[in-house]
N, CA, C and O of each residue as an XYZ file, in Angstrom:
704
protein
N     122.479     97.014    103.529
C     123.281     96.486    104.595
C     124.745     96.669    104.227
O     125.101     96.726    103.050
N     125.580     96.759    105.240
C     127.023     96.853    105.056
C     127.616     95.452    105.104
O     127.157     94.587    105.850
N     128.648     95.252    104.287
C     129.361     93.980    104.265
C     130.828     94.296    104.537
O     131.428     95.119    103.846
N     131.395     93.647    105.532
C     132.778     93.937    105.895
C     133.775     93.279    104.942
O     133.500     92.236    104.348
N     134.928     93.908    104.815
C     136.073     93.377    104.074
C     135.776     93.045    102.606
O     136.313     92.080    102.063
N     134.931     93.839    101.980
C     134.637     93.701    100.543
C     134.179     92.292    100.152
O     134.554     91.781     99.097
N     133.377     91.682    101.000
C     132.872     90.330    100.707
C     131.460     90.357    100.138
O     130.748     89.356    100.217
N     131.034     91.507     99.553
C     129.670     91.640     99.071
C     129.318     90.631     97.969
O     128.189     90.143     97.930
N     130.258     90.312     97.076
C     129.962     89.357     96.002
C     129.796     87.939     96.555
O     128.952     87.183     96.073
N     130.589     87.579     97.555
C     130.459     86.275     98.201
C     129.097     86.163     98.891
O     128.427     85.134     98.793
N     128.693     87.230     99.592
C     127.397     87.229    100.284
C     126.261     87.160     99.273
O     125.293     86.430     99.485
N     126.364     87.913     98.166
C     125.314     87.887     97.143
C     125.173     86.488     96.552
O     124.057     86.004     96.361
N     126.286     85.845     96.265
C     126.255     84.490     95.719
C     125.549     83.536     96.685
O     124.735     82.715     96.262
N     125.853     83.640     97.957
C     125.220     82.813     98.976
C     123.717     83.087     99.032
O     122.917     82.153     99.078
N     123.332     84.363     99.029
C     121.909     84.721     99.081
C     121.158     84.258     97.838
O     120.004     83.838     97.923
N     121.822     84.338     96.672
C     121.206     83.856     95.432
C     120.899     82.366     95.529
O     119.843     81.920     95.079
N     121.819     81.588     96.116
C     121.595     80.153     96.301
C     120.384     79.886     97.192
O     119.657     78.915     96.988
N     120.173     80.763     98.190
C     119.030     80.605     99.098
C     117.731     81.166     98.532
O     116.657     80.939     99.088
N     117.832     81.898     97.427
C     116.647     82.505     96.830
C     116.242     83.823     97.487
O     115.100     84.262     97.345
N     117.173     84.456     98.206
C     116.903     85.755     98.829
C     117.261     86.839     97.825
O     118.384     86.880     97.322
N     116.308     87.716     97.536
C     116.523     88.785     96.565
C     117.526     89.800     97.113
O     117.366     90.309     98.223
N     118.565     90.088     96.317
C     119.579     91.051     96.732
C     120.048     91.835     95.510
O     119.836     91.421     94.370
N     120.696     92.984     95.771
C     121.169     93.839     94.688
C     122.456     94.532     95.113
O     122.556     95.079     96.211
N     123.434     94.497     94.219
C     124.682     95.233     94.410
C     124.839     96.135     93.191
O     124.912     95.634     92.069
N     124.894     97.463     93.384
C     125.123     98.346     92.235
C     126.518     98.088     91.660
O     127.507     98.090     92.394
N     126.590     97.869     90.368
C     127.858     97.533     89.712
C     128.173     98.566     88.628
O     127.274     99.220     88.098
N     129.460     98.702     88.310
C     129.892     99.545     87.201
C     131.178     98.992     86.614
O     131.875     98.197     87.245
N     131.484     99.427     85.388
C     132.723     98.995     84.755
C     133.847     99.934     85.166
O     133.673    101.152     85.213
N     134.993     99.351     85.463
C     136.160    100.109     85.882
C     137.325     99.695     84.998
O     137.557     98.506     84.776
N     138.057    100.682     84.497
C     139.249    100.387     83.692
C     140.340     99.881     84.618
O     140.573    100.434     85.692
N     141.007     98.813     84.179
C     142.049     98.198     84.990
C     143.343     98.178     84.184
O     143.358     97.766     83.025
N     144.423     98.627     84.808
C     145.733     98.581     84.158
C     146.204     97.130     84.117
O     146.082     96.393     85.095
N     146.730     96.749     82.996
C     147.215     95.381     82.873
C     147.835     95.157     81.517
O     148.347     96.089     80.897
N     147.790     93.920     81.054
C     148.383     93.566     79.773
C     147.625     94.193     78.605
O     148.222     94.565     77.595
N     146.310     94.305     78.753
C     145.478     94.848     77.687
C     145.121     96.296     78.002
O     144.660     96.588     79.106
N     145.323     97.206     77.056
C     145.108     98.625     77.343
C     143.640     98.992     77.609
O     143.389     99.973     78.309
N     142.695     98.269     77.097
C     141.290     98.606     77.266
C     140.548     97.584     78.129
O     139.384     97.283     77.864
N     141.180     97.073     79.115
C     140.573     96.069     79.977
C     139.606     96.738     80.950
O     140.003     97.595     81.740
N     138.335     96.341     80.888
C     137.319     96.873     81.796
C     136.722     95.722     82.590
O     136.381     94.678     82.033
N     136.598     95.924     83.902
C     136.115     94.888     84.797
C     134.865     95.391     85.507
O     134.799     96.545     85.932
N     133.879     94.514     85.627
C     132.655     94.858     86.343
C     132.893     94.697     87.837
O     133.213     93.606     88.308
N     132.733     95.809     88.592
C     132.994     95.811     90.033
C     131.859     96.505     90.766
O     131.102     97.265     90.162
N     131.734     96.250     92.074
C     130.728     96.981     92.856
C     131.006     98.486     92.795
O     132.141     98.926     92.977
N     129.951     99.266     92.535
C     130.088    100.718     92.424
C     130.249    101.368     93.791
O     130.925    102.389     93.917
N     129.637    100.788     94.810
C     129.745    101.299     96.176
C     130.282    100.148     97.015
O     129.615     99.128     97.187
N     131.474    100.318     97.527
C     132.105     99.225     98.268
C     131.338     98.893     99.543
O     130.778     99.768    100.202
N     131.330     97.602     99.870
C     130.773     97.093    101.130
C     129.287     97.378    101.302
O     128.825     97.607    102.420
N     128.536     97.365    100.206
C     127.103     97.655    100.268
C     126.318     96.588     99.517
O     126.676     96.203     98.404
N     125.242     96.118    100.142
C     124.329     95.189     99.492
C     122.916     95.514     99.973
O     122.696     95.802    101.149
N     121.977     95.463     99.053
C     120.574     95.695     99.391
C     119.871     94.336     99.429
O     120.019     93.534     98.507
N     119.118     94.083    100.481
C     118.367     92.832    100.623
C     116.881     93.131    100.651
O     116.445     94.117    101.245
N     116.101     92.266     99.998
C     114.650     92.392    100.010
C     114.086     91.198    100.779
O     113.865     90.121    100.224
N     113.863     91.422    102.064
C     113.386     90.358    102.943
C     112.860     90.994    104.220
O     112.873     92.217    104.363
N     112.405     90.176    105.132
C     111.959     90.707    106.427
C     113.154     90.805    107.370
O     114.151     90.098    107.216
N     113.031     91.689    108.339
C     114.099     91.851    109.324
C     114.295     90.546    110.101
O     115.425     90.166    110.408
N     113.203     89.870    110.414
C     113.287     88.602    111.142
C     114.067     87.562    110.337
O     114.930     86.873    110.882
N     113.762     87.447    109.039
C     114.438     86.452    108.198
C     115.933     86.762    108.067
O     116.764     85.854    108.097
N     116.268     88.043    107.923
C     117.678     88.427    107.810
C     118.419     88.145    109.113
O     119.530     87.614    109.098
N     117.807     88.498    110.230
C     118.429     88.240    111.532
C     118.650     86.752    111.732
O     119.695     86.340    112.236
N     117.678     85.944    111.343
C     117.810     84.484    111.447
C     119.001     83.989    110.624
O     119.783     83.164    111.096
N     119.138     84.493    109.390
C     120.279     84.112    108.551
C     121.596     84.548    109.184
O     122.561     83.783    109.201
N     121.641     85.764    109.700
C     122.862     86.271    110.329
C     123.277     85.413    111.526
O     124.468     85.219    111.771
N     122.303     84.906    112.262
C     122.599     84.132    113.468
C     122.940     82.672    113.184
O     123.612     82.027    113.989
N     122.477     82.141    112.035
C     122.640     80.713    111.786
C     123.589     80.361    110.646
O     124.029     79.215    110.560
N     123.915     81.299    109.777
C     124.756     80.995    108.612
C     126.089     81.725    108.702
O     126.134     82.951    108.806
N     127.155     80.969    108.660
C     128.510     81.528    108.746
C     128.766     82.532    107.626
O     129.465     83.524    107.837
N     128.212     82.291    106.439
C     128.425     83.179    105.291
C     127.848     84.575    105.510
O     128.226     85.517    104.814
N     126.936     84.715    106.472
C     126.296     86.009    106.743
C     126.954     86.764    107.895
O     126.465     87.821    108.295
N     128.046     86.245    108.430
C     128.726     86.896    109.555
C     129.283     88.261    109.165
O     129.463     89.123    110.025
N     129.554     88.464    107.891
C     130.143     89.729    107.431
C     129.103     90.827    107.223
O     129.463     91.965    106.920
N     127.829     90.505    107.379
C     126.750     91.455    107.076
C     126.313     92.189    108.331
O     126.089     91.577    109.376
N     126.192     93.513    108.220
C     125.758     94.371    109.331
C     124.590     95.241    108.888
O     124.551     95.717    107.753
N     123.644     95.442    109.789
C     122.551     96.371    109.506
C     123.094     97.786    109.417
O     123.986     98.164    110.176
N     122.557     98.565    108.495
C     122.848     99.999    108.459
C     121.783    100.676    109.302
O     120.591    100.403    109.159
N     122.221    101.550    110.172
C     121.297    102.207    111.090
C     121.102    103.672    110.703
O     121.996    104.308    110.144
N     119.916    104.189    111.013
C     119.641    105.613    110.805
C     119.229    106.209    112.140
O     118.589    105.540    112.952
N     119.594    107.462    112.368
C     119.228    108.088    113.648
C     117.739    108.414    113.702
O     117.130    108.749    112.686
N     117.164    108.311    114.891
C     115.770    108.696    115.133
C     115.763    109.941    116.010
O     116.447    109.997    117.031
N     114.981    110.937    115.600
C     114.900    112.187    116.348
C     113.463    112.418    116.814
O     112.507    111.984    116.171
N     113.333    113.108    117.944
C     112.004    113.509    118.375
C     111.647    114.793    117.616
O     112.402    115.219    116.742
N     110.530    115.402    117.934
C     110.088    116.603    117.239
C     110.966    117.816    117.460
O     110.793    118.826    116.778
N     111.900    117.750    118.389
C     112.754    118.897    118.733
C     114.206    118.661    118.314
O     115.122    119.233    118.904
N     114.415    117.829    117.310
C     115.757    117.496    116.815
C     116.663    116.900    117.882
O     117.881    117.074    117.833
N     116.085    116.210    118.833
C     116.832    115.528    119.889
C     116.960    114.054    119.496
O     115.956    113.400    119.215
N     118.180    113.532    119.474
C     118.408    112.131    119.136
C     117.797    111.242    120.210
O     118.099    111.387    121.394
N     116.924    110.308    119.782
C     116.290    109.411    120.749
C     116.687    107.946    120.541
O     116.291    107.081    121.321
N     117.459    107.670    119.503
C     117.884    106.297    119.263
C     118.222    106.064    117.800
O     118.417    107.007    117.034
N     118.288    104.791    117.424
C     118.603    104.401    116.056
C     117.664    103.284    115.626
O     117.133    102.550    116.460
N     117.464    103.162    114.315
C     116.610    102.122    113.769
C     117.274    101.576    112.506
O     118.084    102.261    111.883
N     116.933    100.349    112.129
C     117.465     99.742    110.920
C     116.959    100.526    109.715
O     115.771    100.832    109.612
N     117.875    100.845    108.808
C     117.528    101.611    107.621
C     116.782    100.721    106.628
O     117.216     99.612    106.316
N     115.658    101.226    106.143
C     114.901    100.536    105.101
C     114.680    101.506    103.954
O     114.691    102.720    104.151
N     114.479    100.973    102.755
C     114.260    101.781    101.564
C     112.878    101.432    101.024
O     112.574    100.254    100.837
N     112.032    102.438    100.768
C     110.708    102.162    100.190
C     110.844    101.455     98.840
O     111.791    101.705     98.094
N     109.893    100.575     98.533
C     109.956     99.757     97.317
C     110.122    100.586     96.043
O     110.978    100.262     95.219
N     109.331    101.644     95.857
C     109.396    102.460     94.635
C     110.776    103.106     94.497
O     111.348    103.120     93.407
N     111.304    103.634     95.585
C     112.621    104.267     95.546
C     113.693    103.239     95.184
O     114.593    103.534     94.398
N     113.604    102.035     95.751
C     114.577    100.986     95.453
C     114.446    100.522     94.005
O     115.455    100.299     93.337
N     113.218    100.374     93.514
C     113.009     99.969     92.120
C     113.623    100.978     91.167
O     114.283    100.598     90.200
N     113.407    102.280     91.434
C     113.978    103.329     90.588
C     115.506    103.297     90.642
O     116.169    103.386     89.610
N     116.059    103.169     91.847
C     117.512    103.120     92.010
C     118.091    101.928     91.249
O     119.077    102.078     90.528
N     117.491    100.755     91.400
C     117.983     99.550     90.731
C     117.895     99.693     89.213
O     118.797     99.277     88.486
N     116.804    100.283     88.747
C     116.612    100.424     87.305
C     117.689    101.312     86.691
O     118.220    100.999     85.625
N     118.011    102.413     87.356
C     119.037    103.314     86.840
C     120.427    102.730     87.072
O     121.268    102.767     86.173
N     120.681    102.193     88.261
C     122.009    101.666     88.593
C     122.373    100.435     87.777
O     123.554    100.105     87.665
N     121.392     99.749     87.206
C     121.661     98.534     86.422
C     122.154     98.832     85.012
O     122.606     97.923     84.315
N     122.075    100.082     84.582
C     122.535    100.457     83.246
C     124.042    100.676     83.311
O     124.522    101.531     84.054
N     124.773     99.907     82.539
C     126.237     99.977     82.595
C     126.783    100.685     81.356
O     127.482    100.080     80.543
N     126.456    101.976     81.217
C     127.039    102.757     80.133
C     127.255    104.191     80.601
O     127.037    104.507     81.771
N     127.686    105.062     79.684
C     128.093    106.417     80.047
C     126.932    107.338     80.418
O     127.163    108.444     80.906
N     125.682    106.904     80.196
C     124.543    107.749     80.568
C     124.351    107.818     82.073
O     123.676    108.720     82.569
N     124.932    106.878     82.805
C     124.718    106.755     84.242
C     126.056    106.775     84.955
O     127.015    106.145     84.509
N     126.121    107.510     86.078
C     127.334    107.480     86.891
C     126.956    107.544     88.361
O     125.924    108.103     88.731
N     127.812    106.960     89.190
C     127.557    106.904     90.624
C     128.169    108.117     91.293
O     129.239    108.588     90.907
N     127.474    108.613     92.300
C     127.898    109.806     93.013
C     128.756    109.378     94.206
O     128.360    108.503     94.976
N     129.911    109.984     94.354
C     130.755    109.702     95.508
C     130.430    110.635     96.659
O     130.418    110.219     97.818
N     130.166    111.893     96.346
C     129.836    112.879     97.375
C     128.325    113.064     97.404
O     127.744    113.543     96.430
N     127.688    112.695     98.498
C     126.227    112.791     98.592
C     125.764    114.131     99.144
O     124.564    114.341     99.320
N     126.690    115.039     99.419
C     126.331    116.377     99.888
C     126.228    117.288     98.675
O     127.231    117.838     98.221
N     125.013    117.449     98.147
C     124.823    118.218     96.936
C     124.904    119.707     97.221
O     124.391    120.191     98.230
N     125.554    120.424     96.318
C     125.722    121.860     96.464
C     124.450    122.564     95.988
O     123.828    122.147     95.012
N     124.077    123.623     96.681
C     122.938    124.418     96.247
C     121.631    123.953     96.841
O     121.584    123.051     97.678
N     120.571    124.592     96.387
C     119.236    124.286     96.890
C     118.785    122.900     96.421
O     119.210    122.417     95.372
N     117.920    122.276     97.216
C     117.359    121.009     96.738
C     116.642    121.241     95.419
O     115.947    122.243     95.247
N     116.813    120.318     94.497
C     116.225    120.470     93.171
C     114.764    120.068     93.116
O     114.166    119.634     94.100
N     114.236    120.226     91.957
C     112.834    119.915     91.716
C     112.662    118.414     91.505
O     113.438    117.791     90.781
N     111.642    117.837     92.139
C     111.343    116.416     91.945
C     110.683    116.242     90.591
O     109.767    116.979     90.227
N     111.171    115.245     89.844
C     110.645    114.997     88.503
C     110.419    113.509     88.295
O     110.939    112.665     89.025
N     109.633    113.223     87.282
C     109.411    111.844     86.851
C     109.738    111.783     85.370
O     109.300    112.634     84.596
N     110.503    110.784     84.977
C     110.835    110.572     83.572
C     109.640    109.869     82.927
O     109.199    108.824     83.406
N     109.112    110.446     81.834
C     107.900    109.888     81.218
C     108.152    109.227     79.866
O     107.268    108.552     79.338
N     109.353    109.412     79.294
C     109.674    108.781     78.013
C     111.107    108.267     78.047
O     111.897    108.657     78.906
N     111.427    107.406     77.123
C     112.794    106.911     76.990
C     113.068    105.691     77.849
O     112.156    105.090     78.417
N     114.348    105.336     77.932
C     114.771    104.126     78.645
C     114.443    104.149     80.129
O     114.275    103.096     80.745
N     114.351    105.353     80.714
C     114.140    105.463     82.154
C     112.712    105.893     82.503
O     112.478    106.406     83.597
N     111.771    105.694     81.607
C     110.377    106.084     81.855
C     109.872    105.458     83.149
O     110.022    104.256     83.367
N     109.264    106.294     84.018
C     108.732    105.837     85.296
C     109.647    106.108     86.471
O     109.207    106.050     87.620
N     110.921    106.405     86.207
C     111.885    106.672     87.279
C     111.634    108.071     87.846
O     111.425    109.026     87.099
N     111.658    108.175     89.176
C     111.494    109.459     89.850
C     112.815    109.854     90.485
O     113.538    109.011     91.016
N     113.125    111.145     90.425
C     114.365    111.635     91.006
C     114.316    113.127     91.202
O     113.250    113.740     91.153
N     115.480    113.710     91.423
C     115.611    115.142     91.663
C     116.597    115.706     90.654
O     117.635    115.102     90.387
N     116.270    116.867     90.095
C     117.198    117.518     89.177
C     118.304    118.168     89.997
O     118.035    118.935     90.922
N     119.545    117.857     89.652
C     120.719    118.431     90.312
C     121.693    118.905     89.238
O     121.764    118.319     88.157
N     122.435    119.956     89.535
C     123.488    120.419     88.628
C     124.791    119.762     89.073
O     125.266    119.982     90.187
N     125.355    118.955     88.183
C     126.591    118.229     88.473
C     127.557    118.485     87.323
O     127.252    118.206     86.164
N     128.710    119.013     87.657
C     129.725    119.337     86.655
C     129.133    120.197     85.537
O     129.377    119.953     84.355
N     128.351    121.205     85.929
C     127.717    122.192     85.043
C     126.625    121.611     84.156
O     126.166    122.285     83.234
N     126.205    120.400     84.406
C     125.132    119.778     83.628
C     123.954    119.463     84.532
O     124.131    119.156     85.711
N     122.747    119.540     83.977
C     121.571    119.135     84.731
C     121.411    117.630     84.594
O     121.406    117.090     83.488
N     121.281    116.961     85.732
C     121.135    115.504     85.769
C     119.919    115.158     86.615
O     119.502    115.943     87.466
N     119.357    113.993     86.381
C     118.315    113.466     87.253
C     119.002    112.490     88.190
O     119.582    111.497     87.750
N     118.935    112.780     89.506
C     119.612    111.981     90.517
C     118.589    111.134     91.267
O     117.591    111.651     91.770
N     118.841    109.846     91.337
C     118.043    108.927     92.139
C     118.909    108.581     93.339
O     119.974    107.978     93.203
N     118.433    108.974     94.520
C     119.258    108.851     95.717
C     118.570    108.022     96.788
O     117.365    108.143     97.008
N     119.343    107.188     97.445
C     118.920    106.535     98.674
C     119.660    107.300     99.757
O     120.876    107.171     99.902
N     118.925    108.092    100.511
C     119.496    109.067    101.420
C     120.564    108.490    102.336
O     120.355    107.474    102.999
N     121.713    109.158    102.359
C     122.880    108.823    103.186
C     123.529    107.490    102.813
O     124.391    107.009    103.548
N     123.138    106.883    101.693
C     123.687    105.582    101.320
C     124.377    105.642     99.965
O     125.583    105.412     99.866
N     123.609    105.953     98.918
C     124.154    105.956     97.563
C     123.274    106.810     96.666
O     122.104    107.051     96.967
N     123.842    107.258     95.580
C     123.094    108.017     94.584
C     123.652    107.682     93.216
O     124.847    107.434     93.052
N     122.760    107.681     92.238
C     123.156    107.437     90.864
C     122.483    108.519     90.023
O     121.332    108.880     90.266
N     123.211    109.032     89.033
C     122.695    110.135     88.223
C     122.575    109.711     86.770
O     123.426    108.998     86.239
N     121.498    110.165     86.137
C     121.316    109.980     84.704
C     121.917    111.223     84.063
O     121.442    112.333     84.304
N     122.943    111.053     83.260
C     123.724    112.170     82.743
C     122.907    113.109     81.865
O     123.079    114.324     81.964
N     122.043    112.607     81.026
C     121.266    113.493     80.167
C     119.879    112.923     79.949
O     119.721    111.799     79.474
N     118.884    113.706     80.300
C     117.497    113.373     80.010
C     116.889    114.625     79.391
O     116.868    115.672     80.039
N     116.393    114.552     78.154
C     115.781    115.735     77.547
C     114.638    116.262     78.413
O     113.874    115.480     78.979
N     114.520    117.589     78.517
C     113.489    118.181     79.378
C     112.081    117.800     78.934
O     111.158    117.814     79.748
N     111.900    117.463     77.670
C     110.584    117.033     77.200
C     110.195    115.669     77.750
O     109.023    115.297     77.695
N     111.163    114.910     78.284
C     110.898    113.595     78.850
C     110.533    113.682     80.337
O     110.251    112.657     80.958
N     110.532    114.896     80.920
C     110.335    115.073     82.357
C     109.026    115.785     82.669
O     108.594    116.673     81.935
N     108.398    115.374     83.781
C     107.261    116.096     84.331
C     107.553    116.342     85.816
O     108.202    115.537     86.484
N     107.055    117.472     86.305
C     107.280    117.850     87.698
C     106.374    117.041     88.606
O     105.218    116.783     88.272
N     106.902    116.638     89.761
C     106.133    115.934     90.786
C     105.901    116.908     91.909
O     106.840    117.535     92.399
N     104.661    117.042     92.322
C     104.347    117.898     93.469
C     104.678    117.155     94.761
O     104.381    115.968     94.896
N     105.286    117.850     95.694
C     105.645    117.225     96.993
C     104.452    117.041     97.864
O     104.575    116.535     98.980
């Protein structure tokens, strides 16, 4: 979901109090100030929060709680079989894809970085599954980023996070 005016942390705090499961991808950002090495934990993707609940429950919260006024559904276009736009629907993320994204995005070190440009250059990469190491079980796509091969876990049109280095022996190919 989108959160207006960078109020995602306020909304997350409110949802945590209610016991609603939510996730905001975070990363450390260097901040200029009195201390030369000051790093602050900030949302990696501005105005974005993921909620794990039913559409009915979220709509009820939006209609009855002032703290949820800043939250908007993210919509995805719906097409018929002939690439004709027929409407829009609320965007949802499959559980496995969200679990993989959260697992990788929760690591706050140099092995992981967030993608700003979601338009990847070149052919779509090979789908792989990490079978060893810290990210065992995570599924993604191999992409070449800054001349390096990375495993990218993407939530289409929303956000992507890349694992900077995964040894090829830790990967197995997934058939589509």
